[in-house]
C-alpha atoms as an extended CHARMM CRD file, in Angstrom:
* protein
*
       135  EXT
         1         1  MET       CA              0.1320000000       -0.1400000000       -0.0060000000  PROA      1               0.0000000000
         2         2  PRO       CA              1.4740000000        3.4330000000       -1.2320000000  PROA      2               0.0000000000
         3         3  VAL       CA              2.4560000000        5.7690000000        1.7060000000  PROA      3               0.0000000000
         4         4  LEU       CA              0.8470000000        9.1240000000        1.3420000000  PROA      4               0.0000000000
         5         5  VAL       CA              2.8980000000       12.1470000000        2.2270000000  PROA      5               0.0000000000
         6         6  ALA       CA              1.2670000000       15.2570000000        3.0560000000  PROA      6               0.0000000000
         7         7  ARG       CA              2.4240000000       18.0510000000        0.7420000000  PROA      7               0.0000000000
         8         8  ARG       CA              3.4200000000       21.1070000000        2.6380000000  PROA      8               0.0000000000
         9         9  ARG       CA              2.6550000000       24.4440000000        1.0570000000  PROA      9               0.0000000000
        10        10  LYS       CA              5.6190000000       26.6110000000       -0.0460000000  PROA      10              0.0000000000
        11        11  ARG       CA              6.2410000000       29.5100000000        2.4500000000  PROA      11              0.0000000000
        12        12  ARG       CA              8.0430000000       32.6520000000        1.5660000000  PROA      12              0.0000000000
        13        13  ARG       CA             10.9610000000       33.8650000000        3.6770000000  PROA      13              0.0000000000
        14        14  ASP       CA              8.2020000000       36.3660000000        5.1810000000  PROA      14              0.0000000000
        15        15  GLY       CA              6.0400000000       33.5530000000        6.2480000000  PROA      15              0.0000000000
        16        16  GLU       CA              3.4020000000       34.4670000000        3.6150000000  PROA      16              0.0000000000
        17        17  VAL       CA              1.8020000000       31.2250000000        2.0880000000  PROA      17              0.0000000000
        18        18  ARG       CA              1.6040000000       31.1040000000       -1.8370000000  PROA      18              0.0000000000
        19        19  ASP       CA             -1.4050000000       29.0280000000       -2.3710000000  PROA      19              0.0000000000
        20        20  HSD       CA             -2.8220000000       30.6480000000       -5.5020000000  PROA      20              0.0000000000
        21        21  LYS       CA             -1.6390000000       29.4670000000       -8.9610000000  PROA      21              0.0000000000
        22        22  ILE       CA             -1.6890000000       30.7910000000      -12.2790000000  PROA      22              0.0000000000
        23        23  THR       CA             -0.7230000000       29.4070000000      -15.9280000000  PROA      23              0.0000000000
        24        24  VAL       CA              1.4440000000       31.1340000000      -18.2730000000  PROA      24              0.0000000000
        25        25  GLN       CA              2.5000000000       30.0400000000      -21.8570000000  PROA      25              0.0000000000
        26        26  TYR       CA              5.6610000000       30.8830000000      -23.3000000000  PROA      26              0.0000000000
        27        27  SER       CA              7.2970000000       30.2060000000      -26.8190000000  PROA      27              0.0000000000
        28        28  LYS       CA             10.4670000000       28.0540000000      -26.9510000000  PROA      28              0.0000000000
        29        29  ASP       CA             12.6910000000       31.0660000000      -27.2420000000  PROA      29              0.0000000000
        30        30  GLU       CA             11.0400000000       33.1610000000      -24.4610000000  PROA      30              0.0000000000
        31        31  LEU       CA             11.0260000000       30.1320000000      -22.0420000000  PROA      31              0.0000000000
        32        32  GLY       CA             14.7940000000       29.7850000000      -22.6000000000  PROA      32              0.0000000000
        33        33  GLU       CA             15.4740000000       33.2380000000      -22.0250000000  PROA      33              0.0000000000
        34        34  ILE       CA             13.4580000000       33.3240000000      -18.7430000000  PROA      34              0.0000000000
        35        35  ARG       CA             15.2790000000       30.1580000000      -17.7120000000  PROA      35              0.0000000000
        36        36  ARG       CA             18.7740000000       31.7190000000      -18.3270000000  PROA      36              0.0000000000
        37        37  ALA       CA             17.7660000000       34.6620000000      -16.3730000000  PROA      37              0.0000000000
        38        38  ALA       CA             16.4800000000       32.7260000000      -13.3190000000  PROA      38              0.0000000000
        39        39  GLU       CA             19.6850000000       30.7070000000      -13.4400000000  PROA      39              0.0000000000
        40        40  GLU       CA             21.9220000000       33.7880000000      -13.4240000000  PROA      40              0.0000000000
        41        41  ARG       CA             20.0150000000       34.8440000000      -10.3390000000  PROA      41              0.0000000000
        42        42  GLY       CA             20.3120000000       31.5940000000       -8.6810000000  PROA      42              0.0000000000
        43        43  LEU       CA             16.2730000000       31.0400000000       -8.6100000000  PROA      43              0.0000000000
        44        44  ARG       CA             13.9720000000       28.3940000000       -9.4310000000  PROA      44              0.0000000000
        45        45  LEU       CA             12.1740000000       29.2190000000      -12.6740000000  PROA      45              0.0000000000
        46        46  SER       CA              8.7590000000       29.7080000000      -10.5780000000  PROA      46              0.0000000000
        47        47  ALA       CA             10.1310000000       31.8140000000       -8.1040000000  PROA      47              0.0000000000
        48        48  PHE       CA             11.8530000000       34.0650000000      -10.7810000000  PROA      48              0.0000000000
        49        49  VAL       CA              8.5570000000       34.3690000000      -12.5460000000  PROA      49              0.0000000000
        50        50  ALA       CA              6.6540000000       35.4180000000       -9.5420000000  PROA      50              0.0000000000
        51        51  GLN       CA              9.2150000000       37.6790000000       -8.2880000000  PROA      51              0.0000000000
        52        52  ALA       CA              9.3350000000       39.5840000000      -11.7930000000  PROA      52              0.0000000000
        53        53  ALA       CA              5.4550000000       39.6910000000      -12.2060000000  PROA      53              0.0000000000
        54        54  LEU       CA              5.6440000000       41.2250000000       -8.4500000000  PROA      54              0.0000000000
        55        55  GLU       CA              8.1990000000       43.7700000000       -9.3250000000  PROA      55              0.0000000000
        56        56  ALA       CA              6.2280000000       44.7100000000      -12.5050000000  PROA      56              0.0000000000
        57        57  ALA       CA              3.0190000000       45.0550000000      -10.5050000000  PROA      57              0.0000000000
        58        58  GLN       CA              4.8760000000       47.4500000000       -7.9390000000  PROA      58              0.0000000000
        59        59  GLU       CA              6.3140000000       49.3890000000      -10.4780000000  PROA      59              0.0000000000
        60        60  ALA       CA              2.9740000000       49.8820000000      -12.5230000000  PROA      60              0.0000000000
        61        61  PRO       CA              1.4280000000       52.6110000000      -10.3450000000  PROA      61              0.0000000000
        62        62  ARG       CA              4.5470000000       54.6600000000      -10.5800000000  PROA      62              0.0000000000
        63        63  ARG       CA              4.9080000000       54.1560000000      -14.2510000000  PROA      63              0.0000000000
        64        64  SER       CA              0.9190000000       55.2330000000      -14.8550000000  PROA      64              0.0000000000
        65        65  ARG       CA              1.6130000000       58.4940000000      -12.7410000000  PROA      65              0.0000000000
        66        66  LYS       CA              4.2190000000       59.5640000000      -15.2660000000  PROA      66              0.0000000000
        67        67  THR       CA              2.1000000000       58.2870000000      -18.1210000000  PROA      67              0.0000000000
        68        68  CYS       CA             -0.8710000000       60.1630000000      -16.7800000000  PROA      68              0.0000000000
        69        69  GLY       CA              1.0210000000       63.3830000000      -16.4270000000  PROA      69              0.0000000000
        70        70  CYS       CA              2.5870000000       62.9360000000      -20.0120000000  PROA      70              0.0000000000
        71        71  GLN       CA             -1.1080000000       62.4070000000      -21.4310000000  PROA      71              0.0000000000
        72        72  GLN       CA             -2.1800000000       65.5660000000      -19.9260000000  PROA      72              0.0000000000
        73        73  LEU       CA              0.7500000000       67.4260000000      -21.4010000000  PROA      73              0.0000000000
        74        74  VAL       CA              0.3100000000       65.9710000000      -24.7260000000  PROA      74              0.0000000000
        75        75  ALA       CA             -3.1770000000       67.1180000000      -24.6070000000  PROA      75              0.0000000000
        76        76  VAL       CA             -2.3170000000       70.6750000000      -23.7980000000  PROA      76              0.0000000000
        77        77  LEU       CA              0.4750000000       70.2630000000      -26.7450000000  PROA      77              0.0000000000
        78        78  LEU       CA             -2.4290000000       69.1690000000      -29.4660000000  PROA      78              0.0000000000
        79        79  GLU       CA             -4.7400000000       71.9880000000      -28.2240000000  PROA      79              0.0000000000
        80        80  GLN       CA             -1.7990000000       74.6130000000      -28.5100000000  PROA      80              0.0000000000
        81        81  ARG       CA             -1.0440000000       73.1220000000      -31.8930000000  PROA      81              0.0000000000
        82        82  ARG       CA             -4.5700000000       73.6600000000      -32.9860000000  PROA      82              0.0000000000
        83        83  GLN       CA             -4.5170000000       77.3660000000      -31.6140000000  PROA      83              0.0000000000
        84        84  VAL       CA             -1.0640000000       78.0780000000      -33.4360000000  PROA      84              0.0000000000
        85        85  ALA       CA             -2.5930000000       76.5950000000      -36.9050000000  PROA      85              0.0000000000
        86        86  GLY       CA             -5.6410000000       78.7890000000      -36.3430000000  PROA      86              0.0000000000
        87        87  ALA       CA             -3.7110000000       81.8050000000      -35.4830000000  PROA      87              0.0000000000
        88        88  ALA       CA             -1.5870000000       81.1350000000      -38.5350000000  PROA      88              0.0000000000
        89        89  ALA       CA             -4.5970000000       80.8680000000      -40.8030000000  PROA      89              0.0000000000
        90        90  ASN       CA             -5.7310000000       84.0490000000      -39.6570000000  PROA      90              0.0000000000
        91        91  LEU       CA             -2.4060000000       85.7930000000      -40.1060000000  PROA      91              0.0000000000
        92        92  ASN       CA             -2.1780000000       84.3440000000      -43.7540000000  PROA      92              0.0000000000
        93        93  GLN       CA             -5.7190000000       85.8970000000      -44.6460000000  PROA      93              0.0000000000
        94        94  LEU       CA             -4.6450000000       89.2420000000      -43.3650000000  PROA      94              0.0000000000
        95        95  THR       CA             -1.4630000000       89.0160000000      -45.2300000000  PROA      95              0.0000000000
        96        96  ARG       CA             -3.2150000000       88.2880000000      -48.5570000000  PROA      96              0.0000000000
        97        97  TYR       CA             -5.7410000000       90.9690000000      -47.6730000000  PROA      97              0.0000000000
        98        98  ALA       CA             -2.8450000000       93.4750000000      -47.1630000000  PROA      98              0.0000000000
        99        99  HSD       CA             -1.0970000000       92.4220000000      -50.3640000000  PROA      99              0.0000000000
       100       100  ILE       CA             -4.4250000000       92.6170000000      -52.6040000000  PROA      100             0.0000000000
       101       101  HSD       CA             -5.6610000000       95.9180000000      -51.0110000000  PROA      101             0.0000000000
       102       102  GLN       CA             -2.1200000000       97.4490000000      -50.3250000000  PROA      102             0.0000000000
       103       103  LEU       CA             -3.5300000000       98.2630000000      -46.9120000000  PROA      103             0.0000000000
       104       104  VAL       CA             -2.7000000000       96.6540000000      -43.4190000000  PROA      104             0.0000000000
       105       105  PRO       CA             -5.8110000000       95.7250000000      -41.7060000000  PROA      105             0.0000000000
       106       106  ASP       CA             -6.1000000000       96.5720000000      -38.0860000000  PROA      106             0.0000000000
       107       107  GLY       CA             -6.3970000000       92.8100000000      -37.0500000000  PROA      107             0.0000000000
       108       108  VAL       CA             -2.7700000000       92.0400000000      -37.9310000000  PROA      108             0.0000000000
       109       109  ALA       CA             -1.1500000000       93.2760000000      -34.5520000000  PROA      109             0.0000000000
       110       110  PRO       CA             -3.5190000000       91.1400000000      -32.4130000000  PROA      110             0.0000000000
       111       111  ALA       CA             -3.1130000000       88.0740000000      -34.6640000000  PROA      111             0.0000000000
       112       112  MET       CA              0.4110000000       88.2820000000      -34.7910000000  PROA      112             0.0000000000
       113       113  ALA       CA              0.6500000000       88.8510000000      -30.8360000000  PROA      113             0.0000000000
       114       114  ARG       CA             -1.8020000000       85.6990000000      -30.4640000000  PROA      114             0.0000000000
       115       115  LEU       CA              0.4640000000       83.5310000000      -32.9640000000  PROA      115             0.0000000000
       116       116  VAL       CA              3.4270000000       84.3040000000      -30.6190000000  PROA      116             0.0000000000
       117       117  GLU       CA              1.6530000000       83.4580000000      -27.4370000000  PROA      117             0.0000000000
       118       118  CYS       CA              0.3720000000       80.1320000000      -28.6450000000  PROA      118             0.0000000000
       119       119  ALA       CA              3.9190000000       79.3810000000      -30.1100000000  PROA      119             0.0000000000
       120       120  ALA       CA              5.4000000000       80.1460000000      -26.7400000000  PROA      120             0.0000000000
       121       121  ARG       CA              2.9300000000       77.7930000000      -25.0610000000  PROA      121             0.0000000000
       122       122  LEU       CA              3.4610000000       75.1240000000      -27.7920000000  PROA      122             0.0000000000
       123       123  ASP       CA              7.3070000000       75.1920000000      -27.1890000000  PROA      123             0.0000000000
       124       124  GLU       CA              6.8220000000       75.2300000000      -23.4080000000  PROA      124             0.0000000000
       125       125  ALA       CA              4.4160000000       72.2850000000      -23.4670000000  PROA      125             0.0000000000
       126       126  ALA       CA              6.8960000000       70.3840000000      -25.8270000000  PROA      126             0.0000000000
       127       127  VAL       CA              9.7670000000       70.9570000000      -23.4210000000  PROA      127             0.0000000000
       128       128  ARG       CA              7.7230000000       69.7380000000      -20.5700000000  PROA      128             0.0000000000
       129       129  VAL       CA              6.6480000000       66.3580000000      -22.5070000000  PROA      129             0.0000000000
       130       130  ILE       CA             10.4850000000       65.8760000000      -23.4740000000  PROA      130             0.0000000000
       131       131  ALA       CA             11.7140000000       66.4370000000      -19.8230000000  PROA      131             0.0000000000
       132       132  SER       CA              8.9120000000       63.8680000000      -18.6330000000  PROA      132             0.0000000000
       133       133  ARG       CA              9.9080000000       61.4230000000      -20.7810000000  PROA      133             0.0000000000
       134       134  ASP       CA             13.6710000000       61.5380000000      -19.8580000000  PROA      134             0.0000000000
       135       135  SER       CA             12.7500000000       61.2470000000      -16.1560000000  PROA      135             0.0000000000
């Protein structure tokens, strides 16, 4: 008659029991790469995968905060781009009018000021997006 041996749950060093299981599939190349990385770190494959998943999960909130700020900056960039395009179109119309009529209309100075203002904000937003990507 076979002897049944109670299987002990695996406990982590901190005493927490890992009693949930998931299944993950990898290609042959992916699995080979993961095995090599686990061996280099002196870990069993399952421990390495669990550790990598936990580290990625803990990093996700930090990454999403950066992404969220960057998405807001990109929205500002797109809006400023639209504003610059509109101001440039207005300035082009005023320039055409001035050439045709040999007269500079009253709206040129405000249109030019608006274009310069929008372009400056567009530059500022672009610099902030680039800076946030580098940090």
